[in-house]
Tab-separated table of C-alpha atoms in Angstrom:
chain	number	residue	atom	x	y	z
A	1	MET	CA	14.354	65.142	235.179
A	2	GLU	CA	14.939	67.464	237.878
A	3	ASP	CA	13.794	68.905	240.803
A	4	THR	CA	13.677	72.775	239.347
A	5	LYS	CA	12.156	71.405	235.633
A	6	ILE	CA	9.587	69.641	237.717
A	7	ASN	CA	9.009	72.409	240.021
A	8	HIS	CA	8.315	75.248	237.017
A	9	LEU	CA	5.629	72.355	234.774
A	10	ARG	CA	3.389	72.597	237.607
A	11	GLU	CA	3.354	76.169	238.258
A	12	LEU	CA	3.000	76.195	234.337
A	13	GLU	CA	0.147	73.432	234.448
A	14	ALA	CA	-1.159	75.017	237.500
A	15	GLU	CA	-1.687	77.837	235.712
A	16	SER	CA	-3.449	76.061	232.630
A	17	ILE	CA	-5.932	74.124	234.625
A	18	PHE	CA	-6.972	77.292	236.452
A	19	VAL	CA	-7.549	78.868	233.076
A	20	ILE	CA	-9.836	76.407	231.945
A	21	ARG	CA	-11.671	76.875	234.284
A	22	GLU	CA	-12.024	79.735	233.967
A	23	VAL	CA	-13.933	78.990	230.950
A	24	ALA	CA	-16.006	76.726	232.232
A	25	ALA	CA	-16.984	79.312	234.941
A	26	GLN	CA	-17.266	82.093	232.468
A	27	PHE	CA	-18.749	80.617	229.099
A	28	GLU	CA	-21.800	78.809	228.470
A	29	ARG	CA	-21.018	76.385	225.681
A	30	PRO	CA	-17.084	76.139	225.112
A	31	THR	CA	-15.524	74.098	223.080
A	32	LEU	CA	-11.830	72.988	222.998
A	33	LEU	CA	-10.545	72.409	219.740
A	34	PHE	CA	-9.197	69.800	218.511
A	35	SER	CA	-5.946	68.291	216.526
A	36	GLY	CA	-3.829	65.883	217.214
A	37	GLY	CA	-0.930	68.050	217.200
A	38	LYS	CA	1.184	67.661	220.957
A	39	ASP	CA	-0.445	70.992	221.963
A	40	SER	CA	-3.641	70.095	221.891
A	41	ILE	CA	-2.985	66.654	223.102
A	42	VAL	CA	-1.755	68.150	226.661
A	43	LEU	CA	-5.105	70.806	226.252
A	44	PHE	CA	-6.824	68.167	226.688
A	45	HIS	CA	-4.638	66.183	229.344
A	46	LEU	CA	-4.861	69.090	231.128
A	47	ALA	CA	-8.751	70.056	230.677
A	48	ARG	CA	-8.905	65.961	231.904
A	49	LYS	CA	-7.026	66.450	235.687
A	50	ALA	CA	-8.951	70.520	235.988
A	51	PHE	CA	-12.357	67.926	236.392
A	52	TRP	CA	-11.346	64.593	237.040
A	53	PRO	CA	-13.196	62.508	238.231
A	54	ALA	CA	-14.988	63.599	236.305
A	55	LYS	CA	-15.222	63.978	233.015
A	56	VAL	CA	-14.335	67.196	231.403
A	57	PRO	CA	-17.425	68.575	231.143
A	58	PHE	CA	-17.901	70.374	226.997
A	59	PRO	CA	-17.146	68.373	223.422
A	60	LEU	CA	-14.630	68.400	221.362
A	61	LEU	CA	-14.215	70.043	217.829
A	62	HIS	CA	-12.480	69.644	215.262
A	63	ILE	CA	-11.236	70.901	211.665
A	64	ASP	CA	-11.456	68.261	209.399
A	65	THR	CA	-8.808	68.922	206.168
A	66	GLY	CA	-9.783	65.867	204.371
A	67	HIS	CA	-6.384	65.845	203.757
A	68	ASN	CA	-4.534	64.892	207.451
A	69	PHE	CA	-1.807	62.070	208.283
A	70	PRO	CA	-4.317	59.133	208.918
A	71	GLU	CA	-2.386	58.340	211.700
A	72	THR	CA	-3.634	62.012	213.428
A	73	LEU	CA	-7.355	60.800	212.541
A	74	GLU	CA	-7.084	57.285	213.780
A	75	PHE	CA	-5.122	58.159	216.872
A	76	ARG	CA	-7.425	60.728	217.328
A	77	ASP	CA	-10.513	58.479	217.662
A	78	ARG	CA	-9.114	56.117	219.573
A	79	LEU	CA	-7.811	58.891	222.242
A	80	MET	CA	-12.096	59.560	222.957
A	81	GLU	CA	-12.635	55.764	222.976
A	82	LYS	CA	-10.849	55.178	225.851
A	83	THR	CA	-11.283	58.646	228.063
A	84	GLY	CA	-14.927	58.111	227.483
A	85	SER	CA	-14.998	61.999	225.067
A	86	VAL	CA	-16.851	63.564	222.247
A	87	CYS	CA	-15.136	65.139	219.929
A	88	ILE	CA	-17.431	66.713	217.734
A	89	PRO	CA	-15.410	66.627	213.401
A	90	ARG	CA	-16.673	69.289	210.817
A	91	LEU	CA	-15.053	69.599	207.187
A	92	VAL	CA	-13.579	71.496	204.824
A	93	GLN	CA	-15.205	69.172	202.515
A	94	GLU	CA	-18.777	69.867	203.713
A	95	SER	CA	-17.570	73.674	203.203
A	96	ILE	CA	-16.212	73.283	199.460
A	97	ASP	CA	-19.614	71.226	199.040
A	98	LYS	CA	-21.971	73.655	199.795
A	99	GLY	CA	-20.010	76.466	198.501
A	100	ARG	CA	-18.772	78.049	201.323
A	101	VAL	CA	-15.471	78.042	200.093
A	102	VAL	CA	-13.960	77.624	197.111
A	103	GLU	CA	-10.558	74.839	196.903
A	104	GLU	CA	-7.559	76.124	195.387
A	105	LYS	CA	-5.355	74.297	191.827
A	106	GLY	CA	-2.074	74.240	191.358
A	107	VAL	CA	0.892	72.860	192.813
A	108	ASN	CA	0.574	74.103	196.275
A	109	ALA	CA	-2.485	74.149	196.722
A	110	SER	CA	-3.885	73.793	200.222
A	111	ARG	CA	-7.088	73.473	202.499
A	112	ASN	CA	-5.376	74.408	205.040
A	113	VAL	CA	-6.299	78.525	205.125
A	114	LEU	CA	-10.110	77.094	203.802
A	115	GLN	CA	-10.447	76.169	207.656
A	116	THR	CA	-11.827	79.283	208.875
A	117	VAL	CA	-14.823	79.051	206.819
A	118	THR	CA	-15.194	75.085	208.739
A	119	LEU	CA	-13.937	76.841	211.637
A	120	LEU	CA	-16.264	79.951	212.047
A	121	ASP	CA	-19.380	77.846	210.291
A	122	ALA	CA	-19.374	75.227	213.272
A	123	ILE	CA	-18.962	77.314	216.758
A	124	GLU	CA	-22.411	79.447	215.013
A	125	GLU	CA	-24.087	76.345	214.215
A	126	LEU	CA	-22.881	74.271	217.189
A	127	LYS	CA	-24.156	78.185	219.396
A	128	PHE	CA	-20.081	77.759	221.223
A	129	ASP	CA	-19.565	80.284	222.335
A	130	CYS	CA	-15.649	80.026	223.131
A	131	ALA	CA	-13.195	77.581	221.742
A	132	MET	CA	-10.266	76.456	223.388
A	133	GLY	CA	-7.020	75.981	221.410
A	134	GLY	CA	-3.524	75.089	221.752
A	135	GLY	CA	-1.406	78.032	220.164
A	136	ARG	CA	1.380	79.494	222.677
A	137	ARG	CA	3.041	82.234	222.830
A	138	ASP	CA	6.900	81.282	221.802
A	139	GLU	CA	5.284	79.183	218.193
A	140	GLU	CA	5.032	83.002	216.440
A	141	LYS	CA	4.937	86.469	216.134
A	142	ALA	CA	0.868	86.750	215.751
A	143	ARG	CA	0.984	84.242	218.577
A	144	ALA	CA	2.879	86.111	220.286
A	145	LYS	CA	0.029	89.071	220.259
A	146	GLU	CA	-2.649	87.571	221.537
A	147	ARG	CA	-3.682	86.882	225.746
A	148	PHE	CA	-5.235	84.073	226.858
A	149	PHE	CA	-9.127	85.365	226.745
A	150	SER	CA	-8.819	86.550	223.296
A	151	HIS	CA	-12.147	88.504	222.127
A	152	ARG	CA	-13.761	87.821	218.128
A	153	ASP	CA	-16.452	90.006	217.395
A	154	GLU	CA	-20.001	88.677	215.225
A	155	PHE	CA	-18.240	87.792	212.731
A	156	GLY	CA	-15.235	86.095	214.411
A	157	GLN	CA	-12.596	88.583	213.672
A	158	TRP	CA	-9.680	89.179	215.841
A	159	ASP	CA	-8.840	92.823	216.021
A	160	PRO	CA	-4.747	92.530	218.245
A	161	LYS	CA	-5.240	96.783	218.958
A	162	ASN	CA	-8.073	95.625	220.713
A	163	GLN	CA	-7.169	93.481	223.426
A	164	ARG	CA	-8.652	93.389	226.801
A	165	PRO	CA	-5.869	94.172	230.078
A	166	GLU	CA	-5.259	91.035	232.345
A	167	LEU	CA	-3.842	92.244	235.786
A	168	TRP	CA	-3.316	89.941	237.530
A	169	ASN	CA	-4.951	86.907	235.874
A	170	LEU	CA	-8.203	88.676	236.080
A	171	PHE	CA	-10.407	87.298	232.609
A	172	ASN	CA	-12.844	89.843	231.043
A	173	GLY	CA	-15.361	86.809	229.196
A	174	ARG	CA	-18.795	89.437	228.678
A	175	LYS	CA	-19.467	89.656	225.507
A	176	MET	CA	-22.042	90.834	222.763
A	177	MET	CA	-24.586	88.217	221.508
A	178	GLY	CA	-22.939	86.918	218.588
A	179	GLU	CA	-19.769	86.616	219.799
A	180	HIS	CA	-17.234	84.778	221.114
A	181	PHE	CA	-13.815	84.206	222.992
A	182	ARG	CA	-11.142	81.959	222.166
A	183	VAL	CA	-9.193	81.029	225.150
A	184	PHE	CA	-4.711	79.518	225.085
A	185	PRO	CA	-4.767	78.345	228.099
A	186	ILE	CA	-0.928	77.376	227.770
A	187	SER	CA	0.155	80.684	226.879
A	188	ASN	CA	3.242	80.838	228.886
A	189	TRP	CA	3.852	77.416	227.276
A	190	THR	CA	7.578	77.126	225.304
A	191	GLU	CA	7.766	74.445	222.630
A	192	LEU	CA	10.782	72.583	225.163
A	193	ASP	CA	8.578	73.077	227.392
A	194	VAL	CA	5.703	70.801	226.276
A	195	TRP	CA	7.454	68.243	225.617
A	196	GLN	CA	9.222	67.737	229.189
A	197	TYR	CA	5.266	67.703	230.324
A	198	ILE	CA	4.790	64.694	227.895
A	199	TYR	CA	7.540	62.873	229.484
A	200	MET	CA	7.091	63.527	233.020
A	201	GLU	CA	3.740	62.838	232.559
A	202	GLU	CA	3.729	59.972	230.148
A	203	ILE	CA	1.222	61.407	227.565
A	204	GLU	CA	0.405	59.312	224.717
A	205	ILE	CA	1.099	61.555	221.479
A	206	PRO	CA	0.583	59.922	217.637
A	207	SER	CA	3.470	58.096	216.446
A	208	LEU	CA	3.643	61.239	213.608
A	209	TYR	CA	6.216	62.508	216.248
A	210	PHE	CA	9.058	60.037	216.223
A	211	THR	CA	11.277	59.200	213.131
A	212	HIS	CA	9.744	56.683	210.718
A	213	LYS	CA	10.688	56.570	207.320
A	214	ARG	CA	8.435	58.237	204.963
A	215	GLU	CA	8.150	59.580	200.780
A	216	VAL	CA	8.637	62.589	200.902
A	217	PHE	CA	10.468	64.958	199.069
A	218	SER	CA	11.942	68.949	199.002
A	219	ARG	CA	10.069	72.574	198.629
A	220	ASP	CA	11.515	74.991	198.850
A	221	GLY	CA	14.113	73.927	201.772
A	222	VAL	CA	11.070	71.808	203.182
A	223	TRP	CA	10.425	68.055	203.367
A	224	LEU	CA	6.939	67.630	202.664
A	225	ALA	CA	4.845	64.359	202.381
A	226	ALA	CA	4.198	62.762	199.366
A	227	ALA	CA	1.085	61.968	199.119
A	228	PRO	CA	-1.928	61.066	195.714
A	229	PHE	CA	-2.916	65.428	196.693
A	230	MET	CA	0.262	66.462	195.985
A	231	GLN	CA	1.350	67.975	192.558
A	232	LEU	CA	5.048	67.825	192.063
A	233	LYS	CA	6.818	70.461	190.125
A	234	ASP	CA	9.496	70.328	187.317
A	235	GLY	CA	12.710	68.368	189.448
A	236	GLU	CA	10.633	67.698	192.672
A	237	LYS	CA	11.090	63.564	193.323
A	238	ALA	CA	10.135	61.724	196.372
A	239	ARG	CA	12.225	60.049	198.362
A	240	VAL	CA	11.891	57.129	201.606
A	241	ARG	CA	14.648	59.930	204.263
A	242	ASP	CA	13.926	59.413	207.994
A	243	VAL	CA	12.108	61.810	208.978
A	244	ARG	CA	9.058	63.217	211.995
A	245	CYS	CA	7.002	65.946	212.883
A	246	ARG	CA	7.535	68.959	215.323
A	247	THR	CA	4.140	70.363	214.209
A	248	ILE	CA	0.663	68.253	212.813
A	249	GLY	CA	-1.375	69.879	210.209
A	250	ASP	CA	-2.334	69.458	206.917
A	251	ILE	CA	-0.236	67.859	205.024
A	252	THR	CA	-0.205	69.632	202.292
A	253	CYS	CA	2.313	72.344	204.948
A	254	THR	CA	3.172	70.457	207.919
A	255	GLY	CA	6.914	70.902	207.444
A	256	LEU	CA	8.729	67.435	207.896
A	257	THR	CA	12.368	67.093	210.495
A	258	LEU	CA	15.155	65.238	209.276
A	259	SER	CA	15.533	63.222	212.062
A	260	THR	CA	16.477	60.602	213.980
A	261	ALA	CA	15.227	60.888	217.016
A	262	ASN	CA	12.346	58.158	218.987
A	263	ASN	CA	12.405	58.720	221.789
A	264	LEU	CA	10.952	61.017	224.051
A	265	GLU	CA	13.918	61.714	225.879
A	266	ASP	CA	15.670	61.800	221.705
A	267	ILE	CA	12.773	64.014	220.767
A	268	ILE	CA	13.764	66.652	223.768
A	269	LYS	CA	17.863	66.832	222.634
A	270	GLU	CA	17.018	67.588	219.497
A	271	ILE	CA	14.201	70.869	219.856
A	272	ALA	CA	16.893	71.465	223.119
A	273	ALA	CA	20.122	71.572	221.031
A	274	THR	CA	18.154	73.234	217.310
A	275	ARG	CA	18.051	76.881	215.976
A	276	VAL	CA	14.723	76.281	213.805
A	277	THR	CA	12.013	77.485	215.317
A	278	GLU	CA	8.390	74.822	215.304
A	279	ARG	CA	7.020	76.644	212.023
A	280	GLY	CA	9.357	77.048	210.059
A	281	GLY	CA	8.966	74.184	208.307
A	282	ARG	CA	5.672	74.998	208.035
A	283	TYR	CA	5.035	75.611	204.308
A	284	ASP	CA	1.143	77.781	204.540
A	285	ASP	CA	3.642	80.412	207.090
A	286	LYS	CA	6.129	81.490	203.686
A	287	ARG	CA	2.788	82.334	201.726
A	288	SER	CA	4.081	85.832	203.555
A	289	ASP	CA	5.670	87.393	206.764
A	290	ALA	CA	2.434	88.061	207.947
A	291	ALA	CA	-0.200	85.104	206.436
A	292	MET	CA	-0.218	84.498	210.152
A	293	GLU	CA	-1.779	87.351	211.335
A	294	ASP	CA	-3.700	88.011	207.871
A	295	ARG	CA	-5.609	84.220	208.875
A	296	LYS	CA	-6.104	85.293	212.674
A	297	LYS	CA	-7.685	88.247	212.051
A	298	GLU	CA	-10.411	86.556	209.532
A	299	GLY	CA	-11.345	84.810	212.502
A	300	TYR	CA	-8.676	81.229	212.322
A	301	PHE	CA	-7.613	80.391	215.258
């Protein structure tokens, strides 16, 4: 990897570590939101570097929809065992069982939207005053409006018109009782930056990101994984294809990419050449043009 790119990645790394340390300094009970996807894996790697040789001084929080890829959960548990860190799972199924949310019905049903209630309940239950996430500004237009420190009111809601200035990397984490912050340390990274950093740092990632054979079906131009809870529409047929994930989430909304990239070098080349955005294959973002922003205002991510 050329020196200019390495220097660029080291600058991004230093900025992110600075933000993570600011979180530890300003908040009493922070957490790191962990999904098992590449961005949260990189964020956790940065947190480990920020406090090395000590352990990460805050727990991770995983909101499990119950419809995750098994490979993701296996990777999460293996990573926690390897690093000696703590990841607290909270289940959307428990929110359904308690009547906090109502499960969607029909062929396009997804639990992805239901995560918001489970997340806000977990933040209140565990008294977290800050939740760090792996969101990046290049992912989607609603996320492009975020600051590093994103204030949330007592209802967990986000107001994009009422954000605090962050001049000269000065972050204001002051809040009232019941309020909390979401913090995004890798805001200035791009998808390509993330992949090149994974390559440079030799970070382990789930096998889902590499090309593998999987039973999939096509819906509205998006390849989705076949699973027992995925209902097929008339005319849809599952078939085995060579696919990989660009972004990992709930199976019901994670679009798969037809690909032959089975190593990091090939993935980097593929991302550098593509004209399709990372979230262009996310089926949940196709519900409406403002789907992500509406969910963020309600307290999602």
